[in-house]
Amino acid sequence: MRSTLRAVPATVPDPFFESRLESVFDGELTMPDGFDPYHKWLGIAPEDQPPHHYRLLAINLFEPDPDVISHAADQRMAHVRNFQTGRHSSLSQKILNEITAAKLCLLKPDKREEYDRELRKKEVGPVPTPPPPPRSAEAAPPIQDSADRSPAAEPGPEAEAEPALAEKPFLRPATFLVMGVSAGLLTIVLGLLVSLLPSGPADDGSGETDDETVSTAEPGQPGQAKTIFDHRRDPVKKTLLSRYGANKSTEDAVIRGLYWLSRNQEKSGESAGSWSLTGPYKDGASKDSDDRPAATAMALLAMQGYGDTPRQGRFKKNVDAAWKWLLAQQSADGSFATSGASSGPFHAHGQCTIALCEIYGMTRAAQFKKPAAGAVDYCLKSQGKEGGWSCRAGVNGDVAATSWVVAALKTAEAAGLEVPNNCFERVDWFLDKLAVDDGRRYANRENGPANRSATAMALVGRQYLGRERYEQRMVDGIEWLLAPENQISFGAARDTSYWYFATQATYNVQGSYWRRWNQPMRRLLTQQQVKHGAESGSWDPRLPVQDQWASAGGRLYVTCLSICMLEVYYRHLPVYSDAASGR
């Protein structure tokens, strides 16, 4: 079988596009092994090839919004760069050139008008009415929801007060078809993104920017810097909230949770800026389980997931103080690993590395680049011989520690840090050893019994590493997570850590799988959040039934993971491009 990779049809006139590709395409590129990069990497079915610009970028046909176009193109390019090593590396550059040409064509009004005119003449499927430009938050009607609408908790002493969410409604679904793949990260990861920030230099918390970073403002947008993860902030955030199934209750719950974290951050002493798993709140973890770097990283993941940095957002003071403390805890070898018993050193190091790579990607600040690179290097040096991570560096691992580290490495890739591809190949081999029932379920360790938590973690890892969305083992594994006995429930089998990874796994594949998980998840999490008293905004680890992490993680652990679950709509984009596009 032979497969060909071809450029967008020359019958669509685009002088720049054609001249750009002449240098890299000498007719058709033939792959003797039948490999189809459009399908394998971008989820574009053979019948939709060669793709027009909009399909290539996984955006709505005739999408008019330049922010969406630019964001989607940069995301696609970041994903394709993952394949620049390996047997099909030559194809990645050719597709990168196609994406670049598509982006530049669609961002130039005169070229896009000519391109669209010709495209309408071709048989590309039904032509929808072009969607209107995004309305301002003031003009958008609020989303109505029948769930509990208790008012958001009052600001903590360190958080800046802002208008309640009800005064800043987000857009209804329907008109926007957004971006393609996420890699990472973690994703993630996986999961490689660019949009617009307010004008001015990239924020960093120090006033300095990475010398290697330059402004990437598009024509007509002078002085506007771009960074990854901007989908966590408006206006893209509003679009994603609507598209992926959030509602007013989910955002209210996020804000209440973040204010609870703000109130419980250490304000003085040598631990100022950090969080603890044991208190000062009620129902903390057992004293021998405390792990301040892990607790602080988890709180940062929740605040950064909301879009805040040391210079932006209502919780910027909390984020700034946390990073001043956490960076001081990093060892010379790049490690954040501690002896805390809550979950193991590499859980903590993985969580710290995710947070660190995120903040570098969000700010492009020089102060975070070297620590992030050091944390990544420690991960790479500590990988076990068979490909996983565990409680001790270099010892073959378990799926839990490995899942946090893989998410960290995919986040590092998304932030532009170098991660060798053979590292991920070794993880793939490691997951093969944990597979049960031919990879439909997974065990935590080799030769162990399959369980739902290990399966959710491993499936997310497989998604990051390239397993296809509708590959049968992936589908069967997701279906098992959605079985009644494995659905989210505040009953006897309450397990917030499992919920966190199952939320990511189902969100990545979207469609009916995501709807079946999301609807009970958002309803139960918002209902069970504490609404009154000193612990307002948190989740009680012992009520209505005890969580499996009540002793090892306590109130802060289950609260941080619950917040991140309710931020899933914009914290990362779905891994699969066709899922991100609503197909």
Coordinates of C-alpha atoms in Angstrom, one line a residue:
M1 CA 0.0 0.0 0.0
R2 CA 1.3 3.5 -0.8
S3 CA 0.2 6.8 0.7
T4 CA 0.9 10.3 -0.6
L5 CA 1.2 13.6 1.1
R6 CA 0.0 16.5 -1.1
A7 CA -0.3 20.2 -0.7
V8 CA -3.5 22.1 -0.7
P9 CA -4.9 22.0 -4.2
A10 CA -3.3 24.5 -6.6
T11 CA -6.7 25.3 -7.9
V12 CA -7.2 27.6 -4.9
P13 CA -5.1 30.6 -5.8
D14 CA -2.7 31.7 -3.2
P15 CA 0.6 32.9 -4.6
F16 CA 2.4 32.9 -1.3
F17 CA 1.2 29.4 -0.5
E18 CA 2.2 28.0 -3.8
S19 CA 5.7 29.6 -3.8
R20 CA 6.2 28.6 -0.2
L21 CA 5.6 24.9 -1.0
E22 CA 7.4 24.8 -4.3
S23 CA 10.7 24.6 -2.3
V24 CA 9.6 21.6 -0.3
F25 CA 7.2 19.7 -2.5
D26 CA 8.4 18.2 -5.7
G27 CA 5.1 16.8 -6.8
E28 CA 3.8 14.1 -4.4
L29 CA 5.8 12.6 -1.6
T30 CA 5.2 8.8 -1.6
M31 CA 5.4 6.8 1.6
P32 CA 5.9 3.1 0.8
D33 CA 4.7 1.9 4.2
G34 CA 1.2 3.5 3.7
F35 CA 1.8 6.0 6.5
D36 CA -0.7 8.9 6.3
P37 CA 0.5 11.8 8.4
Y38 CA -2.7 13.9 7.9
H39 CA -4.7 11.0 9.4
K40 CA -2.3 9.7 12.0
W41 CA -1.1 13.1 13.3
L42 CA -3.9 15.5 12.6
G43 CA -7.0 13.3 12.6
I44 CA -7.9 14.3 9.0
A45 CA -9.7 11.4 7.3
P46 CA -8.5 10.2 3.9
E47 CA -11.8 11.4 2.3
D48 CA -11.1 14.9 3.5
Q49 CA -7.6 15.1 2.0
P50 CA -5.9 17.1 0.8
P51 CA -7.3 19.5 3.4
H52 CA -8.2 23.1 2.8
H53 CA -6.7 25.7 5.2
Y54 CA -9.6 25.6 7.7
R55 CA -9.6 21.9 8.0
L56 CA -5.8 21.8 8.3
L57 CA -6.0 24.2 11.2
A58 CA -9.1 22.4 12.7
I59 CA -11.2 25.5 12.8
N60 CA -14.7 26.4 11.6
L61 CA -15.1 26.8 7.9
F62 CA -14.6 30.5 7.0
E63 CA -13.7 31.3 10.6
P64 CA -13.3 35.2 10.7
D65 CA -11.6 35.7 14.1
P66 CA -7.8 36.2 13.6
D67 CA -7.2 35.2 17.3
V68 CA -8.8 31.8 16.8
I69 CA -6.9 31.3 13.5
S70 CA -3.5 32.3 15.0
H71 CA -4.1 30.3 18.1
A72 CA -5.1 27.1 16.2
A73 CA -2.2 27.4 13.8
D74 CA 0.4 27.7 16.5
Q75 CA -1.2 24.8 18.4
R76 CA -1.1 22.6 15.3
M77 CA 2.6 23.5 14.7
A78 CA 3.5 22.7 18.2
H79 CA 1.9 19.3 18.0
V80 CA 3.5 18.4 14.6
R81 CA 6.9 19.3 16.0
N82 CA 6.5 16.3 18.3
F83 CA 7.2 14.2 15.2
Q84 CA 10.4 15.8 14.1
T85 CA 12.3 12.8 15.2
G86 CA 11.7 9.3 14.1
R87 CA 11.2 7.5 10.9
H88 CA 8.7 10.0 9.5
S89 CA 10.5 13.1 10.6
S90 CA 10.8 14.4 7.0
L91 CA 7.0 14.7 6.8
S92 CA 6.7 16.9 9.8
Q93 CA 8.6 19.8 8.2
K94 CA 6.4 19.6 5.1
I95 CA 3.3 19.8 7.1
L96 CA 4.7 22.6 9.2
N97 CA 5.2 24.6 6.0
E98 CA 1.6 23.9 5.0
I99 CA 0.3 25.1 8.4
T100 CA 2.5 28.2 8.2
A101 CA 1.2 29.0 4.7
A102 CA -2.4 28.5 5.8
K103 CA -2.0 30.7 8.8
L104 CA -0.4 33.6 6.8
C105 CA -3.0 33.3 4.1
L106 CA -6.0 33.4 6.5
L107 CA -4.5 36.3 8.6
K108 CA -4.2 38.5 5.5
P109 CA -7.7 39.9 4.7
D110 CA -7.1 40.3 1.0
K111 CA -5.6 36.8 0.6
R112 CA -8.3 35.2 2.8
E113 CA -11.0 36.9 0.8
E114 CA -9.6 35.6 -2.5
Y115 CA -9.0 32.1 -1.0
D116 CA -12.5 31.9 0.5
R117 CA -14.1 33.0 -2.8
E118 CA -12.4 30.2 -4.6
L119 CA -13.0 27.7 -1.8
R120 CA -16.8 28.4 -2.0
K121 CA -16.7 27.3 -5.6
K122 CA -15.3 23.9 -4.7
E123 CA -17.2 21.0 -3.2
V124 CA -16.0 21.3 0.4
G125 CA -19.3 20.4 2.0
P126 CA -22.1 22.6 3.2
V127 CA -21.0 26.2 3.7
P128 CA -22.3 27.6 7.0
T129 CA -23.1 31.2 7.6
P130 CA -19.8 32.8 8.8
P131 CA -20.0 33.2 12.6
P132 CA -20.1 36.7 14.0
P133 CA -17.1 38.1 15.8
P134 CA -17.0 37.3 19.5
R135 CA -19.2 39.6 21.5
S136 CA -17.9 41.4 24.5
A137 CA -18.5 40.0 27.9
E138 CA -20.9 42.9 28.6
A139 CA -23.1 42.0 25.6
A140 CA -23.1 38.2 26.1
P141 CA -26.2 36.8 27.8
P142 CA -25.5 34.9 31.0
I143 CA -25.8 31.1 30.9
Q144 CA -28.7 29.9 33.0
D145 CA -28.2 26.9 35.2
S146 CA -30.5 25.2 37.6
A147 CA -27.7 24.1 39.9
D148 CA -27.0 25.7 43.2
R149 CA -25.9 29.3 42.8
S150 CA -24.6 30.2 46.2
P151 CA -22.6 33.5 46.1
A152 CA -18.9 33.2 45.7
A153 CA -16.9 33.4 48.9
E154 CA -15.5 36.7 50.1
P155 CA -11.9 37.5 49.0
G156 CA -9.1 36.3 51.2
P157 CA -6.7 38.9 52.6
E158 CA -4.2 38.4 49.9
A159 CA -6.4 38.1 46.9
E160 CA -7.7 41.0 44.9
A161 CA -11.4 41.5 44.8
E162 CA -13.0 41.5 41.4
P163 CA -16.6 41.5 40.1
A164 CA -18.5 38.3 40.8
L165 CA -18.7 35.8 37.9
A166 CA -22.3 36.7 37.4
E167 CA -21.2 40.1 36.2
K168 CA -18.9 38.5 33.6
P169 CA -20.9 36.0 31.8
F170 CA -19.4 33.8 29.1
L171 CA -20.7 33.1 25.6
R172 CA -23.2 30.5 24.7
P173 CA -22.0 27.6 22.5
A174 CA -22.8 27.3 18.8
T175 CA -20.8 29.6 16.8
F176 CA -17.2 28.8 17.5
L177 CA -15.2 25.8 16.4
V178 CA -11.8 25.9 18.1
M179 CA -8.4 24.6 18.0
G180 CA -6.7 21.3 17.3
V181 CA -4.5 19.2 19.3
S182 CA -2.8 19.6 22.7
A183 CA 0.4 17.9 23.4
G184 CA 0.8 18.1 26.5
L185 CA 0.3 18.5 28.0
L186 CA -0.3 17.9 29.8
T187 CA -0.8 18.2 28.9
I188 CA -1.4 19.0 28.4
V189 CA -0.2 17.9 28.4
L190 CA -0.6 17.5 26.9
G191 CA -1.9 19.4 25.6
L192 CA 0.7 23.9 22.6
L193 CA -1.1 27.0 22.2
V194 CA -0.9 30.7 21.3
S195 CA -3.4 33.6 21.6
L196 CA -3.2 37.2 22.6
L197 CA -2.3 38.8 25.9
P198 CA -2.9 42.4 26.8
S199 CA -0.4 44.7 25.3
G200 CA 3.0 45.0 26.8
P201 CA 5.9 42.6 27.5
A202 CA 5.3 39.0 28.6
D203 CA 4.6 39.0 32.3
D204 CA 7.2 37.3 34.5
G205 CA 7.0 38.4 38.1
S206 CA 10.5 39.9 37.9
G207 CA 10.3 42.5 35.2
E208 CA 12.7 40.4 33.0
T209 CA 11.9 38.3 30.0
D210 CA 13.8 35.4 28.4
D211 CA 16.4 36.8 26.1
E212 CA 15.6 34.2 23.5
T213 CA 11.9 35.3 23.4
V214 CA 10.8 38.0 21.0
S215 CA 7.4 39.5 20.3
T216 CA 5.3 37.5 17.9
A217 CA 2.6 40.1 17.3
E218 CA 0.7 39.8 14.1
P219 CA 0.3 42.7 11.7
G220 CA -2.2 45.1 13.0
Q221 CA -1.5 44.1 16.6
P222 CA 1.6 46.1 17.5
G223 CA 3.2 45.5 20.9
Q224 CA 1.0 42.5 21.8
A225 CA 3.0 39.5 23.1
K226 CA 2.0 35.9 22.6
T227 CA 2.6 33.0 25.0
I228 CA 1.2 29.5 25.3
F229 CA -1.7 28.7 27.6
D230 CA -3.5 32.0 26.8
H231 CA -6.6 29.9 26.3
R232 CA -6.9 30.1 30.1
R233 CA -7.7 33.8 29.9
D234 CA -10.4 35.8 28.1
P235 CA -11.5 36.0 25.3
V236 CA -10.6 32.4 24.3
K237 CA -11.5 31.1 27.8
K238 CA -15.2 32.2 27.4
T239 CA -15.4 30.3 24.1
L240 CA -14.0 27.2 25.6
L241 CA -16.3 27.3 28.7
S242 CA -19.3 27.2 26.3
R243 CA -17.9 24.7 23.9
Y244 CA -16.8 22.0 26.3
G245 CA -19.7 22.0 28.7
A246 CA -19.1 24.3 31.6
N247 CA -21.8 26.4 33.2
K248 CA -22.1 29.2 35.7
S249 CA -22.0 26.8 38.7
T250 CA -18.6 25.4 37.6
E251 CA -16.9 28.8 37.4
D252 CA -18.5 29.9 40.7
A253 CA -17.1 26.8 42.3
V254 CA -13.6 27.4 40.9
I255 CA -13.6 30.9 42.3
R256 CA -14.8 29.9 45.7
G257 CA -12.1 27.1 45.8
L258 CA -9.4 29.5 44.9
Y259 CA -10.4 32.0 47.6
W260 CA -10.2 29.1 50.1
L261 CA -6.7 28.4 48.9
S262 CA -5.8 32.1 49.2
R263 CA -7.0 32.2 52.8
N264 CA -5.0 29.1 53.8
Q265 CA -1.7 30.1 52.3
E266 CA 1.1 30.6 54.9
K267 CA 1.4 34.4 55.4
S268 CA 4.6 34.7 57.6
G269 CA 7.7 32.9 58.8
E270 CA 10.1 30.8 56.8
S271 CA 7.2 28.9 55.1
A272 CA 5.5 32.1 53.9
G273 CA 4.0 31.6 50.5
S274 CA 3.6 27.8 50.8
W275 CA 0.7 25.5 51.5
S276 CA 0.6 22.5 53.8
L277 CA -1.3 19.3 53.5
T278 CA -2.0 19.2 57.2
G279 CA -3.5 22.7 58.0
P280 CA -4.3 25.3 59.2
Y281 CA -7.7 24.2 58.0
K282 CA -9.8 21.3 59.3
D283 CA -9.4 17.7 58.2
G284 CA -5.8 18.0 56.9
A285 CA -3.6 15.0 56.0
S286 CA -2.0 13.0 58.8
K287 CA 1.1 14.8 60.2
D288 CA 3.6 12.2 58.7
S289 CA 2.1 12.8 55.2
D290 CA 2.9 16.5 54.9
D291 CA 4.7 17.6 51.8
R292 CA 4.9 21.3 51.4
P293 CA 6.4 21.4 47.9
A294 CA 3.7 19.0 46.6
A295 CA 0.9 21.0 48.4
T296 CA 2.2 24.3 47.0
A297 CA 2.6 22.9 43.5
M298 CA -1.0 21.6 43.6
A299 CA -2.3 25.0 44.7
L300 CA -0.3 26.7 42.0
L301 CA -1.7 24.3 39.4
A302 CA -5.2 25.4 40.5
M303 CA -4.4 29.1 40.4
Q304 CA -2.4 28.9 37.1
G305 CA -5.2 26.8 35.6
Y306 CA -7.5 29.7 36.2
G307 CA -5.0 31.8 34.2
D308 CA -3.2 33.7 37.0
T309 CA 0.5 34.5 37.1
P310 CA 2.7 36.6 39.4
R311 CA 1.6 39.6 37.5
Q312 CA -1.9 38.9 36.2
G313 CA -5.2 37.9 37.8
R314 CA -7.0 38.3 41.1
F315 CA -4.7 35.7 42.8
K316 CA -1.4 37.1 41.4
K317 CA -0.1 38.0 44.9
N318 CA -0.7 34.4 46.0
V319 CA 1.1 33.0 42.9
D320 CA 4.0 35.4 43.3
A321 CA 4.5 34.5 47.0
A322 CA 4.2 30.8 46.2
W323 CA 6.9 30.9 43.6
K324 CA 9.3 32.8 45.8
W325 CA 9.0 30.0 48.3
L326 CA 8.9 27.0 45.9
L327 CA 11.9 28.0 43.8
A328 CA 14.0 28.2 47.0
Q329 CA 13.2 24.5 47.7
Q330 CA 14.7 23.2 44.5
S331 CA 17.9 21.3 44.9
A332 CA 21.0 21.9 42.9
D333 CA 20.3 18.7 40.8
G334 CA 16.9 20.2 39.8
S335 CA 14.9 18.0 42.2
F336 CA 11.8 18.9 44.2
A337 CA 11.5 15.4 45.5
T338 CA 10.9 15.1 49.2
S339 CA 10.5 12.4 51.7
G340 CA 6.8 13.3 52.3
A341 CA 4.7 10.2 52.7
S342 CA 1.6 11.6 51.0
S343 CA 2.3 9.9 47.7
G344 CA 6.0 9.6 47.1
P345 CA 8.9 11.9 46.0
F346 CA 8.2 11.6 42.3
H347 CA 4.6 12.5 42.7
A348 CA 5.8 15.8 44.3
H349 CA 8.5 16.3 41.8
G350 CA 6.2 15.7 38.9
Q351 CA 3.6 18.1 40.3
C352 CA 6.3 20.8 40.9
T353 CA 7.7 20.4 37.4
I354 CA 4.2 20.7 35.8
A355 CA 3.6 23.9 37.7
L356 CA 7.1 25.3 36.9
C357 CA 6.9 24.5 33.2
E358 CA 3.4 26.0 33.0
I359 CA 4.5 29.3 34.6
Y360 CA 7.5 29.5 32.3
G361 CA 5.2 28.8 29.3
M362 CA 2.6 31.4 30.5
T363 CA 5.2 34.2 31.2
R364 CA 8.3 33.4 29.2
A365 CA 10.2 34.8 32.2
A366 CA 13.9 34.1 32.4
Q367 CA 13.7 33.5 36.1
F368 CA 11.7 30.3 35.5
K369 CA 13.5 28.9 32.5
K370 CA 16.6 27.5 34.1
P371 CA 14.7 26.0 37.1
A372 CA 12.2 24.4 34.7
A373 CA 15.0 23.0 32.6
G374 CA 16.7 21.6 35.7
A375 CA 13.5 20.0 36.9
V376 CA 13.0 18.3 33.5
D377 CA 16.6 17.1 33.4
Y378 CA 16.1 15.5 36.8
C379 CA 13.1 13.7 35.5
L380 CA 15.1 12.4 32.5
K381 CA 18.0 11.2 34.6
S382 CA 15.7 9.5 37.0
Q383 CA 13.7 7.4 34.6
G384 CA 13.8 3.7 35.4
K385 CA 15.5 1.2 33.2
E386 CA 12.1 -0.1 31.9
G387 CA 10.7 3.4 31.3
G388 CA 8.8 4.4 34.4
W389 CA 9.2 6.4 37.6
S390 CA 8.7 5.4 41.2
C391 CA 9.4 6.4 44.7
R392 CA 13.2 6.5 44.2
A393 CA 15.2 7.8 41.2
G394 CA 16.2 5.2 38.7
V395 CA 14.0 2.4 40.1
N396 CA 11.4 1.0 37.8
G397 CA 8.1 2.5 38.5
D398 CA 4.4 2.6 39.0
V399 CA 1.8 4.2 36.8
A400 CA 0.9 6.8 39.4
A401 CA 4.3 8.4 39.7
T402 CA 4.9 7.9 35.9
S403 CA 1.6 9.7 35.0
W404 CA 2.6 12.9 36.9
V405 CA 6.1 12.9 35.3
V406 CA 4.8 12.3 31.8
A407 CA 2.4 15.2 32.3
A408 CA 5.4 17.3 33.4
L409 CA 7.5 16.4 30.4
K410 CA 4.6 17.1 28.0
T411 CA 4.0 20.4 29.7
A412 CA 7.7 21.1 29.2
E413 CA 7.4 20.4 25.5
A414 CA 4.5 22.7 25.3
A415 CA 6.5 25.5 27.0
G416 CA 9.3 25.0 24.4
L417 CA 11.8 23.1 26.5
E418 CA 13.7 20.2 24.9
V419 CA 12.6 16.7 25.8
P420 CA 14.1 13.8 23.8
N421 CA 11.6 11.6 22.1
N422 CA 13.2 8.3 23.2
C423 CA 12.1 9.2 26.7
F424 CA 8.5 8.8 25.6
E425 CA 9.2 5.6 23.7
R426 CA 10.5 4.1 26.9
V427 CA 7.3 5.2 28.7
D428 CA 5.3 3.4 26.0
W429 CA 7.2 0.2 26.6
F430 CA 6.7 0.6 30.3
L431 CA 2.9 1.0 29.9
D432 CA 2.9 -2.2 27.7
K433 CA 4.2 -4.1 30.8
L434 CA 1.3 -2.8 32.9
A435 CA -1.3 -3.6 30.4
V436 CA -4.1 -6.1 31.2
D437 CA -6.6 -7.5 28.7
D438 CA -4.4 -6.4 25.8
G439 CA -4.2 -2.8 27.0
R440 CA -7.9 -2.2 27.7
R441 CA -7.1 -2.0 31.4
Y442 CA -4.0 -1.4 33.4
A443 CA -2.3 -2.3 36.7
N444 CA -0.4 0.1 38.9
R445 CA 2.7 -2.2 38.8
E446 CA 3.9 -5.0 36.5
N447 CA 2.0 -8.3 37.1
G448 CA -0.5 -6.5 39.4
P449 CA -4.3 -6.6 39.1
A450 CA -6.1 -4.1 36.9
N451 CA -7.9 -1.2 38.6
R452 CA -9.8 1.8 37.5
S453 CA -7.3 4.4 38.8
A454 CA -4.3 2.9 37.1
T455 CA -6.4 2.5 33.9
A456 CA -7.4 6.2 33.9
M457 CA -3.8 7.3 34.4
A458 CA -2.4 4.9 31.7
L459 CA -5.0 5.9 29.2
V460 CA -4.1 9.6 29.6
G461 CA -0.5 8.6 29.1
R462 CA -1.4 6.7 26.0
Q463 CA -3.3 9.7 24.7
Y464 CA -0.2 11.9 25.2
L465 CA 2.0 9.4 23.5
G466 CA -0.1 9.1 20.3
R467 CA -2.6 6.3 20.6
E468 CA -5.5 7.0 18.2
R469 CA -8.8 8.4 19.6
Y470 CA -11.0 5.6 18.3
E471 CA -8.4 2.7 18.6
Q472 CA -10.4 -0.2 20.0
R473 CA -8.4 -0.6 23.2
M474 CA -8.8 3.1 23.9
V475 CA -12.5 3.0 23.3
D476 CA -12.9 -0.1 25.5
G477 CA -10.8 1.4 28.3
I478 CA -12.9 4.6 28.3
E479 CA -16.1 2.7 28.3
W480 CA -14.9 0.8 31.4
L481 CA -14.3 4.2 33.2
L482 CA -17.8 5.1 32.3
A483 CA -19.4 1.9 33.7
P484 CA -21.9 2.7 36.5
E485 CA -19.6 1.3 39.2
N486 CA -16.7 3.5 38.0
Q487 CA -18.6 6.8 37.5
I488 CA -17.9 9.7 39.9
S489 CA -19.9 9.2 43.1
F490 CA -19.7 10.5 46.6
G491 CA -20.4 7.0 47.8
A492 CA -18.3 4.1 49.2
A493 CA -15.8 4.2 46.4
R494 CA -15.0 7.9 46.5
D495 CA -11.5 8.5 45.0
T496 CA -10.7 12.1 43.9
S497 CA -7.4 11.1 42.4
Y498 CA -9.1 8.6 40.1
W499 CA -11.7 11.2 39.2
Y500 CA -9.0 13.7 38.2
F501 CA -7.4 11.3 35.7
A502 CA -10.7 9.9 34.4
T503 CA -11.8 13.5 33.8
Q504 CA -8.7 14.1 31.6
A505 CA -9.1 10.8 29.8
T506 CA -12.8 11.4 28.8
Y507 CA -12.3 15.1 28.1
N508 CA -9.5 14.3 25.6
V509 CA -11.8 12.0 23.5
Q510 CA -14.8 14.4 23.8
G511 CA -18.1 13.3 22.1
S512 CA -20.6 11.2 24.0
Y513 CA -17.8 9.9 26.2
W514 CA -17.1 13.3 27.6
R515 CA -20.8 14.2 28.0
R516 CA -21.5 11.0 30.0
W517 CA -18.7 11.9 32.4
N518 CA -18.9 15.7 32.5
Q519 CA -22.6 16.0 33.4
P520 CA -22.5 14.0 36.7
M521 CA -19.0 15.4 37.4
R522 CA -19.9 19.0 37.3
R523 CA -23.2 18.5 39.1
L524 CA -21.8 16.5 42.0
L525 CA -18.6 18.5 42.5
T526 CA -20.5 21.8 42.6
Q527 CA -23.2 20.3 44.9
Q528 CA -20.7 18.8 47.4
Q529 CA -18.4 21.9 47.7
V530 CA -18.6 23.5 51.1
K531 CA -20.7 26.7 50.8
H532 CA -20.5 28.2 54.3
G533 CA -18.2 28.8 57.2
A534 CA -14.4 28.9 57.5
E535 CA -14.0 26.0 55.0
S536 CA -16.3 27.6 52.4
G537 CA -14.9 26.8 48.9
S538 CA -13.2 23.6 49.9
W539 CA -14.3 19.9 49.6
D540 CA -14.5 17.9 52.8
P541 CA -12.4 14.8 52.5
R542 CA -14.5 12.9 55.1
L543 CA -18.1 13.9 54.2
P544 CA -20.5 12.7 53.0
V545 CA -18.1 9.6 52.9
Q546 CA -14.4 9.4 53.4
D547 CA -12.2 9.9 50.3
Q548 CA -9.5 7.4 49.7
W549 CA -7.0 10.3 50.0
A550 CA -8.4 11.7 53.3
S551 CA -5.4 10.7 55.4
A552 CA -2.6 10.9 52.8
G553 CA -3.8 14.1 51.1
G554 CA -6.5 15.7 53.2
R555 CA -8.7 18.7 52.5
L556 CA -6.2 20.6 50.4
Y557 CA -5.4 17.6 48.1
V558 CA -9.1 16.8 47.3
T559 CA -9.8 20.6 46.9
C560 CA -7.0 21.3 44.5
L561 CA -7.9 18.3 42.3
S562 CA -11.6 19.2 42.4
I563 CA -10.7 22.8 41.3
C564 CA -8.6 21.4 38.4
M565 CA -11.4 19.2 37.3
L566 CA -13.7 22.1 37.1
E567 CA -11.1 24.1 35.1
V568 CA -10.7 21.3 32.6
Y569 CA -12.8 23.2 30.0
Y570 CA -9.9 25.7 29.4
R571 CA -7.0 24.4 31.5
H572 CA -5.9 22.3 28.5
L573 CA -7.3 21.6 25.1
P574 CA -8.4 18.0 24.1
V575 CA -5.4 16.0 22.9
Y576 CA -7.1 14.9 19.6
S577 CA -7.6 17.6 16.9
D578 CA -10.9 16.2 15.7
A579 CA -12.2 16.2 19.3
A580 CA -11.0 19.8 19.8
S581 CA -12.9 20.7 16.6
G582 CA -16.1 19.3 17.8
R583 CA -16.1 16.3 15.4

